[in-house]
Amino acid sequence: MKISYHYLVFFVLLLINCHKNIPKPITPEIIPIPVSQTITEGTFILNNAVSVNYQDEFKSVANYFSEYIEKQYDITLTTAKTGAKIQFLKDDTLKNEEAYILTITPKEIIISASSAKGAFYGVQSLLQLMPVATNSKSMAIQCLEIKDSPRFVYRGMHLDVARHFFSVDFIKKYIDMLAMLKMNTFHWHLTEDQGWRIEIKKYPKLQEVAAYRKETLIGHYSDQPHQFDGKRYGGYYTQEEIREVVTYAAERQVTIIPEIEMPGHSQAAIAAYPELGCTGDTIEVATKWGVFEDIYCPKETTFQFLEDVIDEVVSLFPGKYIHIGGDEAPKKRWRNCAHCQQLIKEKGLKDEHELQSYFITRMEQYINSKGKQLIGWDEILEGGLAPNATVMSWRGTKGAVEAAKAHHNVVLTPNSHCYFDHYQSTHENEPLAIGGFLPLEKVYHFNPIPKELTKEEAQYVLGAQGNVWTEYMKTPEKVEYMIFPRVAALSEVVWSSSKQKNYDDFKKRLLSFFKRLDHLSINHANHLYELRGKPLYAKDSTFYILEAQISGKDIRFTLDGTIPTEKSTLYTAPIPITKSVTIKAASFDKKEQIGAVFSKDILKHKAINQTISLSVPPNPTYGKGGKEILINGIQGNKSRYGDKEWLGFDTDSVSITIDFEKPTAISSIITRFYNSVGSWIYPPKKYTVSLNNGFTKEVVLNTTSETTVKSRISIPKQTVKQLNITISCFGKIPEGEQGAGHLAWLFIDEIIVD
Ligand code: ACM
Ligand code: ZN
């Protein structure tokens, strides 16, 4: 009896131990979501006993895989001619060179592809099927079959290393982060007004002078007066370092597109070689952000300089594209330059825009003669597109539409959906950013094919890219915070088929992906536990709805301005609003607050829920909330003109009419306009208020540097049925400012009537 009891205990312990030794596989949660994925029975055990076999073509991918496993999991895989459990197989029936099939059974793992690119993406999916960490030198991987291929051939991320400079180590990490998400292009923005970052041996002053600025702007550009840190700042990549990065990227199937800006954003080069500019004056490397008037003068000596630069660049970068910038080149210097004006006459050009086109076309011929293709920002359309150019559409999608209709290839990087330097949350404590508002969800729902294009024209859309301008990103951690998780959303935009995409499912996979990022020491934002809200109008009453982005957690709120705790009121139904209040709310996981506190001022005023009409619609990109947001009791965020509470107009004027259901006594009107010169947003110079009884009043606004301009007018108390506000927008942006010559944007939020 005693013995058999001991045996029983022994067997039970053995069973428990055996069970412990067979780790459970993680649930497949791959980002970007594969085109097809079928889970099958069983698990594959990966440990030191597993060997790998590959055909020569896949050698570098197989090595990358083995090195990764060794580094992350301390599991050493051997190579074997026969009996290997992990096999890389060539499959020429896969017509897309980036496609792969990943088959995992209890006996083996097979990655089939027609090229190393496909095999590499098979590996990336396999890596995401592995646990974040294991210390048992053994892991179980879920059996399944994945058949996968990308939606777009161009899947890019850009990084500006000129506004702030980043080490070679970080550039490699950046490339790793792209590769992990099956992105295949790194657009390396190497030259700017604030610094030249690539060694050009023929022009040593680019290293000695152009690579350094004497100091840097402190705080935000719109904080006036400007202040500087007084510290010399800069650096550049040697050609040896660049070769090292190019090789590193190639091993990860990432092609690098170097950007050498011209004719604008070239103040650093002109600081080093003043003869490259129109005036010949000595200028300094820029110390603040913006658009600068000193641009390359199209002289023979300038072209010689640029061709020499291109020669060295071409020798470093094996990819087919050379990016020449082309954006934001003010024409003032060219207008006042005898040489430029003579050249315009001589070449029979109409104006300075055609001179820019001449400049770019000439550089294109040179670049083409070196066997490379030119790519540039959408300004290269102005004055006529160079014959073989690819266009990167950043000022919305208009440039993409125009270029694709003219049968030029395009890459979509619209600032409305692809600018990862914009804020990703409306929370006030968000780290300083340039402005705008680009939440994760908006990136996720981006469709790179503009709806104006026919199916045939859509063939010219190569893909999309996230842009990372680093004016407000001084450190790698900040860059990581700004790109993650938005780059993960973009990876599904450019890789996954639209049938497979599902935002709720993506958010769930993202929560697991965050653990992977944490383990890899990749910083990231997490706004998934932030709350959102919106008003709800019923007859004569207003409610406020709170929503979590991830379900299953408690929402608690207060109405007295205090921070919610686990004891605050549990949200179960829309909150009745009977007077102006501040709602503060947060998500709770039992007692623990998760995610930031949501705070919203809800105003009760006389225009709420009345009838509103506009003479012109807002631009669709900045009108998502509908015209009613002007009288919904909620003001826009002070630093996020992209939130739903602002309407953005790109017109000469706007007339807004509010019709009251009943005659209403009013005595004051408050309006607010957004002000961000750097984002081309200007408050109006004036507006006129008129009432249905004939009363009118004109209001002239003073210029200010605040991001929002509030305007309050008092009127003698009177009873009205209708109120009209007619706004004359700012008009053309003045010379010397960003976006000079374009119509300024007008952004307006709540019209508070009392
Ligand atoms: C750009 O953002 N200036 C291309
Ligand atoms: Zn000139």
PDB file of N, CA, C and O in Angstrom, residues 320-362:
ATOM      1  N   LYS A 320      18.256  51.072 -57.445  1.00  0.00           N
ATOM      2  CA  LYS A 320      18.053  51.742 -58.732  1.00  0.00           C
ATOM      3  C   LYS A 320      17.674  53.219 -58.597  1.00  0.00           C
ATOM      4  O   LYS A 320      17.836  53.983 -59.528  1.00  0.00           O
ATOM      5  N   TYR A 321      17.187  53.636 -57.416  1.00  0.00           N
ATOM      6  CA  TYR A 321      16.705  55.019 -57.293  1.00  0.00           C
ATOM      7  C   TYR A 321      17.709  55.955 -56.622  1.00  0.00           C
ATOM      8  O   TYR A 321      18.344  55.597 -55.622  1.00  0.00           O
ATOM      9  N   ILE A 322      17.770  57.174 -57.141  1.00  0.00           N
ATOM     10  CA  ILE A 322      18.436  58.282 -56.449  1.00  0.00           C
ATOM     11  C   ILE A 322      17.346  59.335 -56.229  1.00  0.00           C
ATOM     12  O   ILE A 322      16.707  59.781 -57.183  1.00  0.00           O
ATOM     13  N   HIS A 323      17.146  59.715 -54.968  1.00  0.00           N
ATOM     14  CA  HIS A 323      16.127  60.723 -54.634  1.00  0.00           C
ATOM     15  C   HIS A 323      16.782  62.100 -54.682  1.00  0.00           C
ATOM     16  O   HIS A 323      17.809  62.313 -54.038  1.00  0.00           O
ATOM     17  N   ILE A 324      16.199  63.008 -55.421  1.00  0.00           N
ATOM     18  CA  ILE A 324      16.816  64.339 -55.548  1.00  0.00           C
ATOM     19  C   ILE A 324      15.999  65.408 -54.812  1.00  0.00           C
ATOM     20  O   ILE A 324      16.203  66.602 -55.042  1.00  0.00           O
ATOM     21  N   GLY A 325      15.088  64.996 -53.939  1.00  0.00           N
ATOM     22  CA  GLY A 325      14.309  65.987 -53.192  1.00  0.00           C
ATOM     23  C   GLY A 325      13.378  66.732 -54.128  1.00  0.00           C
ATOM     24  O   GLY A 325      12.447  66.170 -54.672  1.00  0.00           O
ATOM     25  N   GLY A 326      13.684  68.020 -54.352  1.00  0.00           N
ATOM     26  CA  GLY A 326      12.866  68.827 -55.260  1.00  0.00           C
ATOM     27  C   GLY A 326      11.783  69.613 -54.555  1.00  0.00           C
ATOM     28  O   GLY A 326      11.132  70.458 -55.165  1.00  0.00           O
ATOM     29  N   ASP A 327      11.577  69.363 -53.250  1.00  0.00           N
ATOM     30  CA  ASP A 327      10.490  70.035 -52.528  1.00  0.00           C
ATOM     31  C   ASP A 327      10.924  71.412 -52.020  1.00  0.00           C
ATOM     32  O   ASP A 327      12.108  71.677 -51.843  1.00  0.00           O
ATOM     33  N   GLU A 328       9.935  72.232 -51.768  1.00  0.00           N
ATOM     34  CA  GLU A 328      10.094  73.469 -51.002  1.00  0.00           C
ATOM     35  C   GLU A 328      11.320  74.302 -51.406  1.00  0.00           C
ATOM     36  O   GLU A 328      12.174  74.592 -50.578  1.00  0.00           O
ATOM     37  N   ALA A 329      11.387  74.641 -52.688  1.00  0.00           N
ATOM     38  CA  ALA A 329      12.488  75.478 -53.168  1.00  0.00           C
ATOM     39  C   ALA A 329      11.938  76.861 -53.517  1.00  0.00           C
ATOM     40  O   ALA A 329      11.394  77.058 -54.605  1.00  0.00           O
ATOM     41  N   PRO A 330      12.058  77.845 -52.601  1.00  0.00           N
ATOM     42  CA  PRO A 330      11.552  79.192 -52.902  1.00  0.00           C
ATOM     43  C   PRO A 330      12.305  79.770 -54.104  1.00  0.00           C
ATOM     44  O   PRO A 330      13.500  79.539 -54.270  1.00  0.00           O
ATOM     45  N   LYS A 331      11.585  80.532 -54.906  1.00  0.00           N
ATOM     46  CA  LYS A 331      12.176  80.989 -56.167  1.00  0.00           C
ATOM     47  C   LYS A 331      12.715  82.423 -56.098  1.00  0.00           C
ATOM     48  O   LYS A 331      13.086  83.002 -57.113  1.00  0.00           O
ATOM     49  N   LYS A 332      12.710  82.974 -54.889  1.00  0.00           N
ATOM     50  CA  LYS A 332      13.099  84.380 -54.754  1.00  0.00           C
ATOM     51  C   LYS A 332      14.517  84.667 -55.279  1.00  0.00           C
ATOM     52  O   LYS A 332      14.730  85.604 -56.040  1.00  0.00           O
ATOM     53  N   ARG A 333      15.477  83.845 -54.857  1.00  0.00           N
ATOM     54  CA  ARG A 333      16.861  84.079 -55.322  1.00  0.00           C
ATOM     55  C   ARG A 333      16.945  83.996 -56.842  1.00  0.00           C
ATOM     56  O   ARG A 333      17.643  84.789 -57.469  1.00  0.00           O
ATOM     57  N   TRP A 334      16.251  83.049 -57.437  1.00  0.00           N
ATOM     58  CA  TRP A 334      16.303  82.875 -58.895  1.00  0.00           C
ATOM     59  C   TRP A 334      15.692  84.091 -59.602  1.00  0.00           C
ATOM     60  O   TRP A 334      16.159  84.488 -60.662  1.00  0.00           O
ATOM     61  N   ARG A 335      14.657  84.658 -58.988  1.00  0.00           N
ATOM     62  CA  ARG A 335      14.015  85.831 -59.609  1.00  0.00           C
ATOM     63  C   ARG A 335      14.955  87.027 -59.639  1.00  0.00           C
ATOM     64  O   ARG A 335      14.898  87.857 -60.535  1.00  0.00           O
ATOM     65  N   ASN A 336      15.816  87.084 -58.612  1.00  0.00           N
ATOM     66  CA  ASN A 336      16.708  88.252 -58.510  1.00  0.00           C
ATOM     67  C   ASN A 336      18.115  87.990 -59.037  1.00  0.00           C
ATOM     68  O   ASN A 336      19.019  88.771 -58.799  1.00  0.00           O
ATOM     69  N   CYS A 337      18.295  86.868 -59.715  1.00  0.00           N
ATOM     70  CA  CYS A 337      19.645  86.492 -60.142  1.00  0.00           C
ATOM     71  C   CYS A 337      19.786  86.685 -61.651  1.00  0.00           C
ATOM     72  O   CYS A 337      19.006  86.132 -62.436  1.00  0.00           O
ATOM     73  N   ALA A 338      20.790  87.485 -62.047  1.00  0.00           N
ATOM     74  CA  ALA A 338      20.990  87.779 -63.475  1.00  0.00           C
ATOM     75  C   ALA A 338      21.234  86.485 -64.257  1.00  0.00           C
ATOM     76  O   ALA A 338      20.683  86.274 -65.333  1.00  0.00           O
ATOM     77  N   HIS A 339      22.040  85.585 -63.680  1.00  0.00           N
ATOM     78  CA  HIS A 339      22.332  84.332 -64.383  1.00  0.00           C
ATOM     79  C   HIS A 339      21.049  83.524 -64.593  1.00  0.00           C
ATOM     80  O   HIS A 339      20.791  83.031 -65.704  1.00  0.00           O
ATOM     81  N   CYS A 340      20.247  83.397 -63.528  1.00  0.00           N
ATOM     82  CA  CYS A 340      19.018  82.593 -63.622  1.00  0.00           C
ATOM     83  C   CYS A 340      18.074  83.191 -64.659  1.00  0.00           C
ATOM     84  O   CYS A 340      17.493  82.461 -65.474  1.00  0.00           O
ATOM     85  N   GLN A 341      17.942  84.510 -64.647  1.00  0.00           N
ATOM     86  CA  GLN A 341      17.027  85.160 -65.587  1.00  0.00           C
ATOM     87  C   GLN A 341      17.525  84.999 -67.031  1.00  0.00           C
ATOM     88  O   GLN A 341      16.737  84.757 -67.942  1.00  0.00           O
ATOM     89  N   GLN A 342      18.845  85.089 -67.210  1.00  0.00           N
ATOM     90  CA  GLN A 342      19.438  84.901 -68.533  1.00  0.00           C
ATOM     91  C   GLN A 342      19.171  83.470 -69.029  1.00  0.00           C
ATOM     92  O   GLN A 342      18.796  83.251 -70.181  1.00  0.00           O
ATOM     93  N   LEU A 343      19.299  82.515 -68.106  1.00  0.00           N
ATOM     94  CA  LEU A 343      19.102  81.099 -68.460  1.00  0.00           C
ATOM     95  C   LEU A 343      17.643  80.839 -68.867  1.00  0.00           C
ATOM     96  O   LEU A 343      17.373  80.100 -69.818  1.00  0.00           O
ATOM     97  N   ILE A 344      16.733  81.497 -68.147  1.00  0.00           N
ATOM     98  CA  ILE A 344      15.307  81.355 -68.480  1.00  0.00           C
ATOM     99  C   ILE A 344      15.067  81.823 -69.919  1.00  0.00           C
ATOM    100  O   ILE A 344      14.412  81.142 -70.713  1.00  0.00           O
ATOM    101  N   LYS A 345      15.665  82.959 -70.264  1.00  0.00           N
ATOM    102  CA  LYS A 345      15.521  83.507 -71.636  1.00  0.00           C
ATOM    103  C   LYS A 345      16.144  82.572 -72.666  1.00  0.00           C
ATOM    104  O   LYS A 345      15.518  82.187 -73.650  1.00  0.00           O
ATOM    105  N   GLU A 346      17.377  82.219 -72.380  1.00  0.00           N
ATOM    106  CA  GLU A 346      18.158  81.394 -73.299  1.00  0.00           C
ATOM    107  C   GLU A 346      17.468  80.064 -73.616  1.00  0.00           C
ATOM    108  O   GLU A 346      17.452  79.615 -74.756  1.00  0.00           O
ATOM    109  N   LYS A 347      16.881  79.467 -72.593  1.00  0.00           N
ATOM    110  CA  LYS A 347      16.269  78.143 -72.785  1.00  0.00           C
ATOM    111  C   LYS A 347      14.787  78.254 -73.168  1.00  0.00           C
ATOM    112  O   LYS A 347      14.108  77.230 -73.297  1.00  0.00           O
ATOM    113  N   GLY A 348      14.306  79.487 -73.299  1.00  0.00           N
ATOM    114  CA  GLY A 348      12.906  79.678 -73.682  1.00  0.00           C
ATOM    115  C   GLY A 348      11.935  79.187 -72.624  1.00  0.00           C
ATOM    116  O   GLY A 348      10.859  78.659 -72.948  1.00  0.00           O
ATOM    117  N   LEU A 349      12.299  79.356 -71.356  1.00  0.00           N
ATOM    118  CA  LEU A 349      11.435  78.883 -70.263  1.00  0.00           C
ATOM    119  C   LEU A 349      10.446  79.984 -69.889  1.00  0.00           C
ATOM    120  O   LEU A 349      10.722  81.168 -70.081  1.00  0.00           O
ATOM    121  N   LYS A 350       9.305  79.545 -69.328  1.00  0.00           N
ATOM    122  CA  LYS A 350       8.258  80.510 -69.003  1.00  0.00           C
ATOM    123  C   LYS A 350       8.577  81.259 -67.703  1.00  0.00           C
ATOM    124  O   LYS A 350       8.384  82.461 -67.605  1.00  0.00           O
ATOM    125  N   ASP A 351       9.035  80.540 -66.724  1.00  0.00           N
ATOM    126  CA  ASP A 351       9.232  81.156 -65.408  1.00  0.00           C
ATOM    127  C   ASP A 351      10.196  80.301 -64.566  1.00  0.00           C
ATOM    128  O   ASP A 351      10.802  79.356 -65.064  1.00  0.00           O
ATOM    129  N   GLU A 352      10.276  80.652 -63.270  1.00  0.00           N
ATOM    130  CA  GLU A 352      11.203  79.961 -62.373  1.00  0.00           C
ATOM    131  C   GLU A 352      10.780  78.506 -62.137  1.00  0.00           C
ATOM    132  O   GLU A 352      11.621  77.654 -61.848  1.00  0.00           O
ATOM    133  N   HIS A 353       9.464  78.219 -62.255  1.00  0.00           N
ATOM    134  CA  HIS A 353       9.031  76.821 -62.092  1.00  0.00           C
ATOM    135  C   HIS A 353       9.562  75.969 -63.236  1.00  0.00           C
ATOM    136  O   HIS A 353      10.005  74.840 -63.035  1.00  0.00           O
ATOM    137  N   GLU A 354       9.525  76.551 -64.436  1.00  0.00           N
ATOM    138  CA  GLU A 354      10.086  75.808 -65.577  1.00  0.00           C
ATOM    139  C   GLU A 354      11.607  75.699 -65.448  1.00  0.00           C
ATOM    140  O   GLU A 354      12.198  74.735 -65.914  1.00  0.00           O
ATOM    141  N   LEU A 355      12.189  76.695 -64.784  1.00  0.00           N
ATOM    142  CA  LEU A 355      13.637  76.607 -64.542  1.00  0.00           C
ATOM    143  C   LEU A 355      13.931  75.437 -63.591  1.00  0.00           C
ATOM    144  O   LEU A 355      14.902  74.703 -63.775  1.00  0.00           O
ATOM    145  N   GLN A 356      13.061  75.264 -62.588  1.00  0.00           N
ATOM    146  CA  GLN A 356      13.237  74.118 -61.681  1.00  0.00           C
ATOM    147  C   GLN A 356      13.088  72.808 -62.474  1.00  0.00           C
ATOM    148  O   GLN A 356      13.846  71.857 -62.286  1.00  0.00           O
ATOM    149  N   SER A 357      12.111  72.778 -63.372  1.00  0.00           N
ATOM    150  CA  SER A 357      11.903  71.584 -64.184  1.00  0.00           C
ATOM    151  C   SER A 357      13.135  71.312 -65.063  1.00  0.00           C
ATOM    152  O   SER A 357      13.579  70.172 -65.207  1.00  0.00           O
ATOM    153  N   TYR A 358      13.711  72.401 -65.623  1.00  0.00           N
ATOM    154  CA  TYR A 358      14.944  72.274 -66.416  1.00  0.00           C
ATOM    155  C   TYR A 358      16.057  71.669 -65.551  1.00  0.00           C
ATOM    156  O   TYR A 358      16.779  70.760 -65.960  1.00  0.00           O
ATOM    157  N   PHE A 359      16.163  72.180 -64.318  1.00  0.00           N
ATOM    158  CA  PHE A 359      17.176  71.738 -63.357  1.00  0.00           C
ATOM    159  C   PHE A 359      17.033  70.233 -63.110  1.00  0.00           C
ATOM    160  O   PHE A 359      17.995  69.459 -63.221  1.00  0.00           O
ATOM    161  N   ILE A 360      15.805  69.821 -62.790  1.00  0.00           N
ATOM    162  CA  ILE A 360      15.563  68.416 -62.421  1.00  0.00           C
ATOM    163  C   ILE A 360      15.743  67.508 -63.646  1.00  0.00           C
ATOM    164  O   ILE A 360      16.333  66.432 -63.548  1.00  0.00           O
ATOM    165  N   THR A 361      15.241  67.982 -64.802  1.00  0.00           N
ATOM    166  CA  THR A 361      15.356  67.159 -66.013  1.00  0.00           C
ATOM    167  C   THR A 361      16.824  66.950 -66.372  1.00  0.00           C
ATOM    168  O   THR A 361      17.245  65.866 -66.762  1.00  0.00           O
ATOM    169  N   ARG A 362      17.595  68.013 -66.226  1.00  0.00           N
ATOM    170  CA  ARG A 362      19.019  67.897 -66.523  1.00  0.00           C
ATOM    171  C   ARG A 362      19.695  66.894 -65.576  1.00  0.00           C
ATOM    172  O   ARG A 362      20.499  66.061 -66.000  1.00  0.00           O
TER     173      ARG A 362
END
